[in-house]
Amino acid sequence: MSINIGSYHAEGPFGNENNLQARSGVYVILGRHSTASTWNVVDVGESQNIRERVSNHNRAPCWRGQEHAELSVAAIYADAYNRMLIERQLRAQFTPPCGLI
């Protein structure tokens, strides 16, 4: 399963963080109001271990507070240098409602 987010090809979206690899990269939290609607970017972040970060994230209440019927996560696996660049680019492009730099 894959999705394009901006100019990046991401794995997902997954409804369960257990589908994420325990690798370095960028996670994108996505929400939609119904299965017929398009995904909205709710949050973007980077981590050395995406699965662990998403599983224990302090901004999860904000994600749920956006009142989407469905929340999912997509992953762009990248090394430490590139994940920080990708995160900044996606945050600038989508201005997600959750999280601040």
PDB file of C-alpha atoms in Angstrom:
ATOM      1  CA  MET A   1       0.000   0.000   0.000  1.00  0.00           C
ATOM      2  CA  SER A   2       1.369   3.430  -0.858  1.00  0.00           C
ATOM      3  CA  ILE A   3       0.336   7.065  -1.129  1.00  0.00           C
ATOM      4  CA  ASN A   4       1.902  10.209  -2.544  1.00  0.00           C
ATOM      5  CA  ILE A   5       2.286  13.027  -0.054  1.00  0.00           C
ATOM      6  CA  GLY A   6       3.537  16.153  -1.742  1.00  0.00           C
ATOM      7  CA  SER A   7       6.361  15.011  -3.989  1.00  0.00           C
ATOM      8  CA  TYR A   8       7.167  11.990  -1.779  1.00  0.00           C
ATOM      9  CA  HIS A   9       6.122   8.373  -2.112  1.00  0.00           C
ATOM     10  CA  ALA A  10       5.072   7.029   1.309  1.00  0.00           C
ATOM     11  CA  GLU A  11       4.156   3.597   2.617  1.00  0.00           C
ATOM     12  CA  GLY A  12       0.600   3.431   3.907  1.00  0.00           C
ATOM     13  CA  PRO A  13      -1.738   4.799   4.946  1.00  0.00           C
ATOM     14  CA  PHE A  14      -2.004   2.328   7.805  1.00  0.00           C
ATOM     15  CA  GLY A  15      -4.759   2.327  10.393  1.00  0.00           C
ATOM     16  CA  ASN A  16      -2.443   0.670  12.902  1.00  0.00           C
ATOM     17  CA  GLU A  17       1.064   1.802  13.833  1.00  0.00           C
ATOM     18  CA  ASN A  18       2.141  -1.848  14.134  1.00  0.00           C
ATOM     19  CA  ASN A  19       2.337  -1.846  10.322  1.00  0.00           C
ATOM     20  CA  LEU A  20       5.128   0.735  10.513  1.00  0.00           C
ATOM     21  CA  GLN A  21       8.747  -0.325  10.457  1.00  0.00           C
ATOM     22  CA  ALA A  22      10.962   0.528  13.422  1.00  0.00           C
ATOM     23  CA  ARG A  23      13.156   2.697  11.189  1.00  0.00           C
ATOM     24  CA  SER A  24      14.279   6.279  10.749  1.00  0.00           C
ATOM     25  CA  GLY A  25      12.056   8.557   8.735  1.00  0.00           C
ATOM     26  CA  VAL A  26       9.070  10.866   8.547  1.00  0.00           C
ATOM     27  CA  TYR A  27       5.556   9.990   9.664  1.00  0.00           C
ATOM     28  CA  VAL A  28       2.485  11.733   8.318  1.00  0.00           C
ATOM     29  CA  ILE A  29      -0.753  11.497  10.270  1.00  0.00           C
ATOM     30  CA  LEU A  30      -3.711  11.561   7.888  1.00  0.00           C
ATOM     31  CA  GLY A  31      -7.395  12.020   8.577  1.00  0.00           C
ATOM     32  CA  ARG A  32     -10.538  11.846   6.481  1.00  0.00           C
ATOM     33  CA  HIS A  33     -14.229  12.296   7.140  1.00  0.00           C
ATOM     34  CA  SER A  34     -15.381   9.224   5.172  1.00  0.00           C
ATOM     35  CA  THR A  35     -13.933   6.495   2.973  1.00  0.00           C
ATOM     36  CA  ALA A  36     -15.104   8.519  -0.033  1.00  0.00           C
ATOM     37  CA  SER A  37     -13.244  11.679   0.990  1.00  0.00           C
ATOM     38  CA  THR A  38      -9.603  12.560   0.439  1.00  0.00           C
ATOM     39  CA  TRP A  39      -6.951  12.379   3.142  1.00  0.00           C
ATOM     40  CA  ASN A  40      -5.990  15.560   5.011  1.00  0.00           C
ATOM     41  CA  VAL A  41      -2.561  16.010   6.597  1.00  0.00           C
ATOM     42  CA  VAL A  42      -3.101  16.303  10.356  1.00  0.00           C
ATOM     43  CA  ASP A  43       0.533  16.160  11.533  1.00  0.00           C
ATOM     44  CA  VAL A  44       4.049  15.608  10.213  1.00  0.00           C
ATOM     45  CA  GLY A  45       7.035  14.566  12.277  1.00  0.00           C
ATOM     46  CA  GLU A  46      10.346  12.765  12.118  1.00  0.00           C
ATOM     47  CA  SER A  47      11.928  10.131  14.296  1.00  0.00           C
ATOM     48  CA  GLN A  48      14.749   7.659  14.576  1.00  0.00           C
ATOM     49  CA  ASN A  49      12.069   4.991  15.158  1.00  0.00           C
ATOM     50  CA  ILE A  50       8.760   5.856  13.494  1.00  0.00           C
ATOM     51  CA  ARG A  51       6.763   2.971  14.977  1.00  0.00           C
ATOM     52  CA  GLU A  52       7.763   3.782  18.549  1.00  0.00           C
ATOM     53  CA  ARG A  53       7.228   7.533  18.117  1.00  0.00           C
ATOM     54  CA  VAL A  54       3.728   7.216  16.674  1.00  0.00           C
ATOM     55  CA  SER A  55       2.727   4.601  19.280  1.00  0.00           C
ATOM     56  CA  ASN A  56       3.635   6.884  22.183  1.00  0.00           C
ATOM     57  CA  HIS A  57       3.039  10.330  20.727  1.00  0.00           C
ATOM     58  CA  ASN A  58       2.176  13.254  22.992  1.00  0.00           C
ATOM     59  CA  ARG A  59       0.181  14.935  20.170  1.00  0.00           C
ATOM     60  CA  ALA A  60      -2.227  11.993  19.699  1.00  0.00           C
ATOM     61  CA  PRO A  61      -5.031  13.871  21.529  1.00  0.00           C
ATOM     62  CA  CYS A  62      -4.711  16.659  18.942  1.00  0.00           C
ATOM     63  CA  TRP A  63      -4.962  14.103  16.118  1.00  0.00           C
ATOM     64  CA  ARG A  64      -8.177  12.688  17.569  1.00  0.00           C
ATOM     65  CA  GLY A  65      -9.466  16.194  18.273  1.00  0.00           C
ATOM     66  CA  GLN A  66      -9.610  17.021  14.565  1.00  0.00           C
ATOM     67  CA  GLU A  67     -12.836  14.972  14.429  1.00  0.00           C
ATOM     68  CA  HIS A  68     -11.972  12.842  11.420  1.00  0.00           C
ATOM     69  CA  ALA A  69     -13.897   9.589  11.071  1.00  0.00           C
ATOM     70  CA  GLU A  70     -10.648   7.803  10.207  1.00  0.00           C
ATOM     71  CA  LEU A  71      -7.026   8.414  11.214  1.00  0.00           C
ATOM     72  CA  SER A  72      -4.079   6.691   9.566  1.00  0.00           C
ATOM     73  CA  VAL A  73      -0.326   7.057   9.318  1.00  0.00           C
ATOM     74  CA  ALA A  74       2.013   6.973   6.337  1.00  0.00           C
ATOM     75  CA  ALA A  75       5.802   6.643   6.457  1.00  0.00           C
ATOM     76  CA  ILE A  76       8.653   7.971   4.380  1.00  0.00           C
ATOM     77  CA  TYR A  77      11.775   6.100   5.463  1.00  0.00           C
ATOM     78  CA  ALA A  78      14.935   8.195   5.345  1.00  0.00           C
ATOM     79  CA  ASP A  79      18.213   8.758   7.173  1.00  0.00           C
ATOM     80  CA  ALA A  80      18.521  11.412   9.902  1.00  0.00           C
ATOM     81  CA  TYR A  81      19.646  14.231   7.607  1.00  0.00           C
ATOM     82  CA  ASN A  82      17.006  13.658   4.934  1.00  0.00           C
ATOM     83  CA  ARG A  83      14.148  13.013   7.343  1.00  0.00           C
ATOM     84  CA  MET A  84      14.613  16.489   8.826  1.00  0.00           C
ATOM     85  CA  LEU A  85      14.572  18.089   5.375  1.00  0.00           C
ATOM     86  CA  ILE A  86      11.482  16.139   4.324  1.00  0.00           C
ATOM     87  CA  GLU A  87       9.670  17.045   7.549  1.00  0.00           C
ATOM     88  CA  ARG A  88      10.335  20.773   7.026  1.00  0.00           C
ATOM     89  CA  GLN A  89       9.197  20.616   3.383  1.00  0.00           C
ATOM     90  CA  LEU A  90       5.969  18.784   4.178  1.00  0.00           C
ATOM     91  CA  ARG A  91       5.151  21.034   7.152  1.00  0.00           C
ATOM     92  CA  ALA A  92       5.641  24.112   4.965  1.00  0.00           C
ATOM     93  CA  GLN A  93       3.513  22.645   2.178  1.00  0.00           C
ATOM     94  CA  PHE A  94       0.601  21.349   4.278  1.00  0.00           C
ATOM     95  CA  THR A  95       0.671  23.469   7.491  1.00  0.00           C
ATOM     96  CA  PRO A  96      -0.775  20.622   9.592  1.00  0.00           C
ATOM     97  CA  PRO A  97      -3.061  21.646  12.462  1.00  0.00           C
ATOM     98  CA  CYS A  98      -1.243  19.517  15.041  1.00  0.00           C
ATOM     99  CA  GLY A  99       2.268  20.209  16.181  1.00  0.00           C
ATOM    100  CA  LEU A 100       4.641  23.112  15.938  1.00  0.00           C
ATOM    101  CA  ILE A 101       8.268  23.229  14.898  1.00  0.00           C
TER     102      ILE A 101
END
